[in-house]
Coordinates of C-alpha atoms in Angstrom, one line a residue:
M231 CA 0.0 0.0 0.0
L232 CA 3.0 2.3 0.5
P233 CA 3.5 3.2 -3.2
I234 CA -0.2 4.1 -3.5
L235 CA 0.1 6.4 -0.4
L236 CA 3.1 8.2 -1.9
L237 CA 1.3 8.6 -5.2
Q238 CA -1.6 10.2 -3.4
I239 CA 0.7 12.6 -1.6
C240 CA 2.6 13.5 -4.8
S241 CA -0.6 14.2 -6.7
S242 CA -1.8 16.6 -3.9
F243 CA 1.2 18.9 -4.2
A244 CA -0.4 20.7 -7.1
F245 CA -2.9 22.1 -4.6
S246 CA -1.1 22.3 -1.2
P247 CA 2.5 23.0 -0.1
P248 CA 4.3 19.8 1.0
V249 CA 4.8 21.1 4.5
K250 CA 1.2 20.3 5.3
H251 CA 1.7 16.6 4.7
V252 CA 4.9 15.8 6.5
S253 CA 3.5 14.4 9.8
H254 CA 1.3 11.8 8.0
I255 CA 4.4 10.3 6.4
Q256 CA 6.4 10.6 9.6
Q257 CA 3.7 8.7 11.5
H258 CA 3.6 6.1 8.8
T259 CA 7.4 5.6 9.0
Q260 CA 7.1 5.0 12.7
Q261 CA 4.4 2.5 12.3
N262 CA 6.1 0.7 9.4
T263 CA 9.7 0.0 10.2
Q264 CA 10.2 -1.8 6.8
L265 CA 10.1 1.6 5.1
S266 CA 13.8 2.1 5.6
M267 CA 14.5 -1.0 3.5
A268 CA 13.4 0.7 0.3
G269 CA 16.8 2.5 -0.1
G270 CA 18.4 3.8 -3.3
E271 CA 18.2 7.0 -5.1
G272 CA 14.6 7.9 -5.7
G273 CA 13.4 5.4 -3.1
E274 CA 10.9 6.1 -0.4
T275 CA 13.6 6.9 2.2
E276 CA 14.9 9.8 0.1
W277 CA 11.3 10.9 -0.6
V278 CA 10.5 11.0 3.1
K279 CA 13.8 12.9 3.8
A280 CA 13.0 15.4 1.1
L281 CA 9.6 16.1 2.7
E282 CA 11.2 16.4 6.2
D283 CA 13.7 18.9 4.8
A284 CA 10.9 20.9 3.3
A285 CA 9.4 21.3 6.8
G286 CA 12.7 22.5 8.3
G287 CA 14.3 19.1 8.8
T288 CA 12.6 18.6 12.1
T289 CA 11.4 15.3 13.6
P290 CA 9.0 15.0 16.6
G291 CA 10.8 15.7 19.9
K292 CA 14.0 17.0 18.3
F293 CA 13.2 20.6 19.0
E294 CA 12.5 19.9 22.7
E295 CA 15.8 18.1 22.9
E296 CA 17.6 21.2 21.6
M297 CA 15.7 23.3 24.1
K298 CA 17.0 21.0 26.9
M299 CA 20.5 21.3 25.7
K300 CA 20.3 25.1 25.7
G301 CA 18.8 25.3 29.2
L302 CA 15.4 26.7 27.9
L303 CA 13.4 24.1 29.9
G304 CA 14.7 25.2 33.2
P305 CA 17.3 23.7 35.5
N306 CA 18.4 20.0 35.2
K307 CA 17.2 20.1 31.5
G308 CA 13.6 20.3 32.7
A309 CA 13.7 17.3 34.9
G310 CA 11.1 17.7 37.7
N311 CA 10.2 21.2 36.5
P312 CA 6.5 21.9 37.3
K313 CA 6.4 24.6 34.6
L314 CA 6.8 21.9 31.9
S315 CA 3.8 19.9 33.1
A316 CA 1.9 23.2 33.3
N317 CA 2.9 24.0 29.7
S318 CA 1.7 20.6 28.6
R319 CA -1.7 21.0 30.4
L320 CA -2.2 24.3 28.7
I321 CA -1.5 23.0 25.2
Q322 CA -3.7 19.9 25.8
W323 CA -6.5 22.2 27.0
L324 CA -6.2 24.5 24.0
E325 CA -6.3 21.5 21.7
N326 CA -9.2 19.9 23.4
E327 CA -11.4 22.9 24.2
G328 CA -10.5 25.2 21.3
Q329 CA -9.3 22.8 18.6
V330 CA -6.1 24.9 18.5
Y331 CA -3.5 23.1 16.4
L332 CA -0.2 23.3 18.4
S333 CA 1.6 20.2 17.2
E334 CA 5.2 20.3 15.9
S335 CA 4.1 17.9 13.1
S336 CA 1.8 18.7 10.2
T337 CA -1.5 17.0 9.4
W338 CA -3.6 16.9 6.3
G339 CA -5.4 20.2 7.2
E340 CA -2.7 22.0 9.2
A341 CA 0.9 23.0 8.9
P342 CA 3.2 22.3 11.9
H343 CA 2.7 24.9 14.6
P344 CA 5.7 27.3 14.3
L345 CA 6.1 28.1 18.0
A346 CA 7.2 26.4 21.2
I347 CA 7.0 27.4 24.9
S348 CA 10.3 28.1 26.6
T349 CA 10.0 28.0 30.4
E350 CA 13.0 30.3 30.6
T351 CA 14.0 33.3 28.6
V352 CA 16.8 35.8 29.3
D353 CA 17.2 39.5 28.4
E354 CA 20.1 39.5 25.9
I355 CA 21.6 42.7 27.3
T356 CA 21.1 42.5 31.1
N357 CA 21.2 38.7 31.3
E358 CA 18.2 38.9 33.7
S359 CA 15.4 36.3 33.5
S360 CA 12.3 37.3 31.6
G361 CA 10.2 34.2 32.4
R362 CA 8.3 32.2 29.8
G363 CA 8.4 33.0 26.2
L364 CA 7.7 31.6 22.7
L365 CA 10.5 30.4 20.4
A366 CA 10.5 29.7 16.7
R367 CA 10.4 25.9 16.3
R368 CA 11.5 26.3 12.7
S369 CA 12.4 29.1 10.4
I370 CA 9.6 31.7 10.1
N371 CA 9.0 34.1 7.3
D372 CA 7.7 37.6 7.4
G373 CA 3.9 37.5 7.2
D374 CA 3.6 33.8 8.4
E375 CA 0.5 33.1 10.6
L376 CA 1.9 32.3 14.1
L377 CA -1.2 31.5 16.1
K378 CA -5.0 31.3 16.2
I379 CA -6.9 31.3 19.5
P380 CA -10.7 31.2 19.6
Y381 CA -12.1 34.3 21.2
D382 CA -14.5 32.1 23.3
L383 CA -11.5 30.8 25.3
C384 CA -10.5 34.4 26.4
I385 CA -11.3 36.0 29.8
T386 CA -13.3 39.2 29.1
R387 CA -15.8 41.4 30.8
K388 CA -18.5 39.2 29.2
S389 CA -17.1 36.0 30.5
A390 CA -16.7 37.5 34.0
R391 CA -20.3 38.6 34.1
K392 CA -21.4 35.1 33.0
A393 CA -19.2 33.5 35.6
L394 CA -20.1 35.7 38.6
G395 CA -23.6 36.9 37.7
K396 CA -24.9 40.0 35.9
D397 CA -26.6 41.0 39.1
A398 CA -23.2 41.3 40.8
L399 CA -21.1 42.6 37.9
Q400 CA -23.6 45.0 36.4
D401 CA -23.8 46.3 32.9
G402 CA -21.2 49.0 32.3
I403 CA -18.7 47.8 34.9
N404 CA -15.1 48.6 34.0
E405 CA -13.4 45.8 32.1
Y406 CA -10.4 45.7 34.5
L407 CA -12.6 45.4 37.6
A408 CA -14.8 42.6 36.1
M409 CA -11.9 40.6 34.8
A410 CA -10.0 40.9 38.1
C411 CA -13.0 39.4 39.9
Q412 CA -13.1 36.5 37.4
L413 CA -9.3 35.8 37.8
I414 CA -9.7 35.5 41.5
H415 CA -12.8 33.4 41.1
E416 CA -11.1 30.9 38.7
K417 CA -7.7 30.7 40.5
Y418 CA -8.6 30.9 44.2
V419 CA -12.3 30.0 44.5
L420 CA -12.7 27.2 41.9
G421 CA -9.1 26.1 41.8
D422 CA -8.7 22.8 39.9
K423 CA -12.4 22.7 39.3
S424 CA -12.2 25.7 37.0
F425 CA -12.6 25.4 33.3
Y426 CA -9.6 27.7 33.1
D427 CA -7.4 25.8 35.5
P428 CA -4.8 24.8 32.8
Y429 CA -4.5 28.5 31.9
M430 CA -4.3 29.6 35.6
G431 CA -1.5 27.1 35.9
V432 CA 0.8 29.1 33.6
L433 CA 0.0 32.5 35.0
P434 CA 2.9 33.7 37.1
E435 CA 3.0 34.7 40.7
E436 CA 3.1 38.3 41.6
S437 CA 6.7 38.0 42.6
E438 CA 7.7 36.7 39.1
V439 CA 6.3 39.8 37.4
N440 CA 7.3 42.5 40.0
P441 CA 5.7 45.7 38.7
T442 CA 6.7 48.6 40.9
F443 CA 3.2 49.0 42.4
T444 CA 4.0 45.7 44.2
W445 CA 7.5 46.7 45.4
P446 CA 8.3 47.1 49.1
D447 CA 9.4 50.6 50.3
E448 CA 13.0 49.6 50.6
D449 CA 13.1 48.7 46.9
L450 CA 11.2 51.8 45.8
A451 CA 13.8 53.9 47.7
F452 CA 16.2 52.9 45.0
L453 CA 14.1 54.9 42.5
E454 CA 14.1 58.1 44.5
G455 CA 14.1 61.1 42.1
S456 CA 12.4 59.2 39.3
P457 CA 8.8 60.3 38.3
V458 CA 7.8 56.6 38.4
V459 CA 7.8 56.7 42.2
A460 CA 4.9 59.2 42.3
A461 CA 3.0 57.2 39.7
T462 CA 3.6 54.0 41.7
R463 CA 2.3 55.5 44.9
S464 CA -0.7 56.9 43.1
L465 CA -1.5 53.5 41.5
Q466 CA -1.2 51.7 44.8
M467 CA -3.7 54.1 46.4
K468 CA -6.1 53.7 43.5
L469 CA -6.1 49.9 43.6
Q470 CA -6.8 50.0 47.3
R471 CA -9.7 52.5 46.7
E472 CA -11.1 50.4 43.9
Y473 CA -11.0 47.3 46.1
D474 CA -12.7 49.0 48.9
D475 CA -15.4 50.5 46.7
L476 CA -16.3 47.4 44.8
L477 CA -15.7 44.5 47.2
G478 CA -15.3 45.9 50.7
G479 CA -17.7 47.5 53.2
D480 CA -21.3 46.8 53.9
D481 CA -22.4 47.6 50.4
G482 CA -19.5 45.7 48.7
L483 CA -19.8 42.4 46.7
I484 CA -18.3 40.4 49.5
A485 CA -21.1 41.4 51.8
K486 CA -23.8 41.2 49.2
F487 CA -22.9 37.9 47.6
P488 CA -20.7 36.0 50.1
D489 CA -21.2 32.7 48.3
R490 CA -19.8 34.1 45.0
F491 CA -17.3 36.5 46.6
P492 CA -16.0 34.6 49.6
A493 CA -13.9 36.9 51.8
E494 CA -11.2 34.4 52.4
H495 CA -10.4 34.4 48.7
F496 CA -11.3 38.0 47.6
T497 CA -8.5 39.5 49.6
F498 CA -6.6 42.6 48.7
E499 CA -3.5 40.5 48.1
N500 CA -5.3 38.4 45.5
W501 CA -6.9 41.6 44.0
R502 CA -3.4 42.9 43.5
W503 CA -2.3 39.7 41.9
A504 CA -5.2 39.9 39.5
F505 CA -4.2 43.4 38.5
T506 CA -0.6 42.3 38.1
M507 CA -1.9 39.8 35.5
L508 CA -4.2 42.3 33.8
F509 CA -1.7 45.1 33.5
S510 CA 1.1 42.8 32.2
R511 CA -0.9 40.4 30.1
A512 CA -4.3 41.7 29.0
I513 CA -4.6 42.6 25.3
R514 CA -6.8 45.3 23.8
L515 CA -8.4 43.8 20.8
R516 CA -9.5 46.5 18.3
N517 CA -11.1 44.6 15.5
L518 CA -13.9 42.7 17.2
Q519 CA -17.4 42.8 15.7
V520 CA -18.7 44.5 18.9
G521 CA -15.8 47.0 18.9
E522 CA -12.8 47.3 21.0
R523 CA -12.5 45.0 24.0
L524 CA -9.9 44.0 26.7
A525 CA -9.1 40.3 26.9
M526 CA -6.8 37.8 28.6
V527 CA -5.8 35.5 25.7
P528 CA -4.4 32.1 26.7
Y529 CA -1.0 31.2 25.1
A530 CA -0.8 34.4 23.1
D531 CA 0.0 36.3 26.4
L532 CA 3.2 34.2 26.8
I533 CA 4.9 36.3 24.0
N534 CA 7.4 38.9 25.3
H535 CA 7.7 42.5 24.3
S536 CA 10.2 44.1 22.0
A537 CA 10.2 47.9 21.4
F538 CA 11.4 47.1 17.8
S539 CA 8.6 44.7 17.0
Q540 CA 5.8 45.7 14.7
A541 CA 3.6 42.7 15.4
F542 CA 0.3 43.2 17.3
I543 CA -2.2 40.6 18.4
D544 CA -5.8 41.3 17.2
A545 CA -9.0 39.6 16.3
R546 CA -10.8 38.6 13.1
E547 CA -13.8 36.5 12.1
S548 CA -13.1 32.8 11.9
G549 CA -13.1 30.8 8.7
D550 CA -11.3 30.9 5.4
W551 CA -11.4 33.6 2.8
L552 CA -14.6 32.1 1.3
F553 CA -16.6 30.8 4.2
K554 CA -16.9 32.6 7.5
N555 CA -18.7 31.0 10.5
G556 CA -19.6 34.1 12.4
E557 CA -17.3 33.3 15.3
E558 CA -14.1 35.2 16.1
E559 CA -10.5 34.3 16.8
I560 CA -7.3 35.9 18.0
I561 CA -4.6 36.1 15.3
L562 CA -1.0 37.0 15.1
Y563 CA 1.3 37.3 12.0
A564 CA 5.1 37.5 12.0
D565 CA 6.3 41.0 11.3
R566 CA 9.8 39.7 10.2
G567 CA 11.7 36.5 9.6
Y568 CA 12.8 34.4 12.6
R569 CA 15.6 31.8 12.8
Q570 CA 14.9 28.5 14.5
M571 CA 15.3 28.8 18.3
E572 CA 15.0 32.6 18.1
Q573 CA 12.5 34.1 20.5
V574 CA 9.4 35.6 18.9
Y575 CA 8.3 39.0 20.0
I576 CA 5.3 41.3 19.8
S577 CA 4.9 45.0 20.7
Y578 CA 3.0 46.0 23.8
G579 CA 2.8 49.5 22.4
Q580 CA 5.1 52.5 22.3
K581 CA 5.8 52.5 26.1
S582 CA 8.5 54.3 28.1
N583 CA 10.6 52.4 30.6
A584 CA 8.6 54.1 33.4
E585 CA 5.4 52.5 32.0
L586 CA 7.0 49.1 31.5
L587 CA 8.5 49.1 35.1
L588 CA 5.2 50.3 36.6
L589 CA 2.9 47.9 34.9
Y590 CA 5.1 45.0 33.5
G591 CA 7.9 44.8 36.0
F592 CA 10.8 45.3 33.5
A593 CA 12.6 48.0 31.7
L594 CA 14.6 47.9 28.4
E595 CA 18.2 49.0 28.0
R596 CA 17.5 49.9 24.4
N597 CA 14.1 51.5 24.2
P598 CA 13.5 54.1 21.4
Y599 CA 10.3 55.2 23.2
N600 CA 11.9 55.8 26.5
S601 CA 11.2 59.2 28.0
V602 CA 11.3 61.1 31.3
D603 CA 8.5 63.3 32.5
V604 CA 9.7 66.9 33.1
T605 CA 7.5 69.1 35.2
V606 CA 6.7 72.6 34.0
S607 CA 5.0 74.4 36.9
I608 CA 3.4 77.8 35.9
S609 CA 2.5 80.6 38.2
P610 CA 0.7 83.4 36.4
R611 CA 1.5 86.4 38.5
T612 CA -2.1 87.5 39.2
A613 CA -2.7 90.3 41.7
E614 CA -3.5 87.6 44.3
V615 CA -0.2 85.7 43.8
A616 CA 1.8 88.9 43.7
A617 CA 0.3 90.1 47.0
A618 CA 0.9 86.8 48.7
N619 CA 4.5 86.4 47.6
E620 CA 7.1 89.1 48.5
G621 CA 9.2 90.3 45.6
V622 CA 6.8 88.9 42.9
E623 CA 5.4 91.5 40.5
E624 CA 2.0 91.3 38.9
D625 CA 1.9 90.1 35.3
P626 CA -0.7 92.2 33.4
L627 CA -1.5 89.2 31.2
A628 CA -1.9 86.8 34.1
Q629 CA -5.7 86.5 34.1
E630 CA -5.9 86.2 30.4
K631 CA -3.4 83.4 30.5
L632 CA -5.4 81.6 33.1
D633 CA -8.6 81.9 31.1
F634 CA -6.8 80.6 28.0
L635 CA -5.5 77.6 30.0
T636 CA -9.1 76.8 31.1
Q637 CA -10.3 77.2 27.6
V638 CA -7.8 74.6 26.2
G639 CA -8.1 72.3 29.2
R640 CA -4.6 72.7 30.6
E641 CA -3.5 72.9 34.2
Q642 CA -1.0 75.3 35.7
T643 CA 1.4 72.5 36.4
V644 CA 2.0 70.0 33.6
D645 CA 4.3 67.1 33.0
F646 CA 5.7 66.6 29.5
P647 CA 7.7 63.6 28.3
C648 CA 11.2 64.4 27.2
Y649 CA 13.1 61.9 24.9
A650 CA 16.8 61.4 24.4
D651 CA 17.2 64.2 21.9
R652 CA 13.9 65.8 21.6
Y653 CA 11.0 67.2 23.6
P654 CA 7.3 67.6 22.7
V655 CA 6.1 70.5 20.6
E656 CA 3.2 70.9 23.1
M657 CA 5.7 71.9 25.8
L658 CA 7.0 74.7 23.7
E659 CA 3.5 75.9 22.8
Y660 CA 2.6 75.9 26.5
L661 CA 5.6 77.9 27.5
R662 CA 5.3 80.3 24.6
L663 CA 1.9 81.2 26.0
M664 CA 3.1 81.5 29.6
M665 CA 6.2 83.6 28.7
M666 CA 4.1 86.2 26.7
T667 CA 4.6 89.8 27.6
P668 CA 2.5 92.8 26.5
E669 CA 5.3 93.6 24.1
D670 CA 4.8 90.2 22.4
T671 CA 1.0 90.6 22.0
R672 CA 1.2 94.0 20.3
G673 CA -2.4 94.6 21.4
K674 CA -3.8 91.3 20.1
A675 CA -5.7 88.7 22.2
L676 CA -3.9 85.5 23.2
E677 CA -6.3 83.3 21.2
E678 CA -5.2 85.1 18.0
F679 CA -1.6 83.6 18.2
D680 CA -0.4 80.4 16.7
F681 CA 1.8 79.0 19.5
S682 CA 3.2 76.3 17.3
R683 CA 5.4 79.1 15.8
T684 CA 8.0 81.3 17.4
I685 CA 6.4 84.4 18.9
S686 CA 9.6 86.5 19.2
S687 CA 13.3 85.9 19.8
A688 CA 13.1 87.0 23.4
N689 CA 10.1 84.8 24.0
E690 CA 11.8 81.8 22.4
A691 CA 14.9 82.4 24.4
A692 CA 12.9 82.5 27.6
V693 CA 11.0 79.3 26.6
L694 CA 14.1 77.2 25.8
K695 CA 15.9 78.4 29.0
S696 CA 12.8 77.5 31.0
V697 CA 13.0 74.0 29.6
V698 CA 16.7 73.8 30.4
A699 CA 16.0 74.9 34.0
A700 CA 13.2 72.3 34.3
V701 CA 15.4 69.5 33.0
K702 CA 18.2 70.5 35.4
Y703 CA 15.6 70.6 38.2
Q704 CA 14.5 67.1 37.4
L705 CA 18.1 65.9 37.4
A706 CA 18.7 67.5 40.8
L707 CA 15.9 65.4 42.3
F708 CA 18.1 62.2 42.1
P709 CA 20.2 61.7 45.2
Q710 CA 22.9 60.0 43.1
T711 CA 24.7 61.0 39.9
E712 CA 24.8 59.0 36.7
E713 CA 28.5 58.3 37.4
D714 CA 27.5 56.9 40.8
D715 CA 25.0 54.5 39.1
A716 CA 27.6 53.5 36.5
N717 CA 30.1 52.6 39.2
V718 CA 27.5 50.5 41.0
I719 CA 26.7 48.6 37.8
K720 CA 30.4 48.2 36.9
D721 CA 31.1 46.4 40.2
K722 CA 29.5 43.1 39.0
G723 CA 30.1 41.3 42.3
M724 CA 28.4 44.0 44.4
F725 CA 25.7 44.6 41.8
R726 CA 24.6 40.9 41.9
L727 CA 24.2 41.2 45.7
L728 CA 21.3 43.6 45.1
S729 CA 17.8 42.2 44.6
Y730 CA 16.3 41.9 41.2
N731 CA 14.1 45.0 41.9
Q732 CA 17.0 47.0 43.1
R733 CA 19.1 46.1 40.0
M734 CA 16.2 47.2 37.8
A735 CA 15.9 50.4 39.8
V736 CA 19.6 51.3 39.4
R737 CA 19.6 50.7 35.7
H738 CA 16.3 52.6 35.3
R739 CA 17.4 55.7 37.2
R740 CA 20.8 55.7 35.4
N741 CA 19.0 55.6 32.0
E742 CA 16.7 58.4 33.0
K743 CA 19.7 60.6 33.9
R744 CA 21.4 59.8 30.7
L745 CA 18.3 60.7 28.7
L746 CA 17.9 64.0 30.6
K747 CA 21.5 64.9 30.0
R748 CA 21.1 64.3 26.2
T749 CA 17.9 66.4 26.2
L750 CA 19.9 69.2 28.0
A751 CA 22.7 69.0 25.5
A752 CA 20.2 69.2 22.6
L753 CA 18.5 72.3 24.2
E754 CA 21.7 74.1 24.8
K755 CA 22.8 73.4 21.3
Q756 CA 19.6 74.8 19.9
I757 CA 19.9 78.0 22.0
R758 CA 23.4 78.5 20.6
N759 CA 22.4 77.8 17.1
K760 CA 19.6 80.3 17.2
G761 CA 21.7 82.9 18.9
L762 CA 19.4 83.1 21.9
E763 CA 22.1 83.1 24.7
G764 CA 21.4 86.7 25.7
G765 CA 19.0 87.5 28.5
E766 CA 18.6 91.3 28.2
L767 CA 14.8 91.3 28.1
E768 CA 12.5 90.9 31.1
R769 CA 10.0 88.0 30.6
A770 CA 6.9 86.8 32.3
E771 CA 9.0 84.0 34.0
G772 CA 6.1 81.6 34.3
S773 CA 8.1 78.5 35.3
T774 CA 8.5 77.9 39.0
L775 CA 10.3 74.5 38.4
G776 CA 8.0 72.4 40.5
K777 CA 7.8 74.9 43.4
V778 CA 4.3 76.1 44.3
L779 CA 3.9 79.7 45.3
K780 CA 1.2 80.9 47.6
G781 CA -2.0 81.2 45.7
E782 CA -1.1 78.6 43.1
T783 CA -2.9 75.3 42.6
R784 CA -1.1 72.0 42.0
K785 CA -1.6 69.8 39.1
Q786 CA -4.0 66.9 39.5
K787 CA -2.2 64.2 37.5
S788 CA 1.2 63.4 35.9
A789 CA 1.9 62.6 32.2
L790 CA 2.3 58.9 33.2
E791 CA -1.1 59.0 34.9
D792 CA -2.6 60.6 31.8
K793 CA -1.4 57.6 29.8
L794 CA -2.9 55.2 32.4
E795 CA -6.2 57.0 32.1
K796 CA -6.2 56.7 28.3
M797 CA -5.6 52.9 28.8
G798 CA -9.0 52.8 30.5
L799 CA -7.7 51.9 33.9
P800 CA -10.5 51.9 36.5
V801 CA -8.9 54.6 38.6
D802 CA -9.9 58.0 39.9
I803 CA -6.9 60.1 38.9
R804 CA -7.4 62.7 41.6
N805 CA -5.4 62.1 44.8

């Protein structure tokens, strides 16, 4: 029967690529040991080998052996590693419940799955562990389909309301809040009885992720001077408030529905774990039929982040190009080619290291989107402020400036992100307004000006020097210099004695200082090139560099908090 089988395979090549048929022949060779006897050029052995080569030359189990040799299955080559059994349970669950094809071999209808779970990945620059990840099992081409996960397997607000009751999680509840409740329900209340138990088994502990909002005070102290500390404190308070408002108290879900929200499981510690999972793993799907939704996507959320990746996970309707079945699935395509054994990455978005550290528990040494928030605090010298502060003269445009700020929705104290060699145009526009003098207006109202353009040489000089002063002020907030940090990192023996959090903190604060110094150099060069070094004209001097004069009002949120709000986090930004 073997020649007939091979003839059938050969005739099918006109319609399908040979890679889709490798596994059938591989299984046949295992079941029929006599196959190897048909040697000779053009015989079945050479034919089988040719098909295996077309699929990357892999045989079942070979890739896992290579992973063992490279230490990617954990210590002792994976022997006794509970993460391996958890990986296997997840894959079996996906295959059984979602008909997700994850085999390293092909079948008649599916190509070999191109990815494999590595229990251990390592940052190539810092050599720090980055937990689980997905590797290329074979060579991957740009545009290849990497995974398909049924949307029905995801944890969403809809699944949370179904699991815990629409009377408890009412219509319109924030997605993060609802999904946090379901995560606690599945992991801690149902445990191994949960439908999602295999998925819960691969979710990390809070200590494995380590976002800064879970850090102890002694570790946060290593970040003193960085804007991420204020954002961390704010997020900690917000999570506590959300827990108290939704679950705690006489009117909370624990009191109202004790059978569904048992107090011994719906603790604040478990709540914080749930948000650690959501912040670091939830994916915002933008192409669903019902519109944009947040989801926890099993297996897909094992893929690590690269700032240089252009690959994004999203949704589409299931089925082929001709027949759609009305259901939806999560899809990912490769944004570039990958070599075998290379880690596959996606983008979590254009995030600064402060965002990554706050929400994901890591920072990148090479991050083109890294920035540091610089505070520009404005004190329009109204009659009230001038009277309350000795030596401060009234600005005749002060009230008009305040009215303009209200009109455009700006505060008197604003944070702007500064990058390695640039700063936002919005900051210049803001300062051009605040540095205006009656000489600049020439009798025109403020709303008549285009603040994206230079107002006057004197105004531009005052603006750029104000930014220089603000950057220097931000640098002065750090208790150590960049050189101090470099010496700590250079002493490898002492550096390794620090905890993981502390090492992350030292690297992060050093990178922020380096970035601010580069911004400072770019600003000073611009001032020189424009011939704006002179300071002969009196300006409005709106910047107070973070100091608040009597009669001023403080800002309500930082730039980082602005970004969190845009993410849809369930937090009241006001402190």
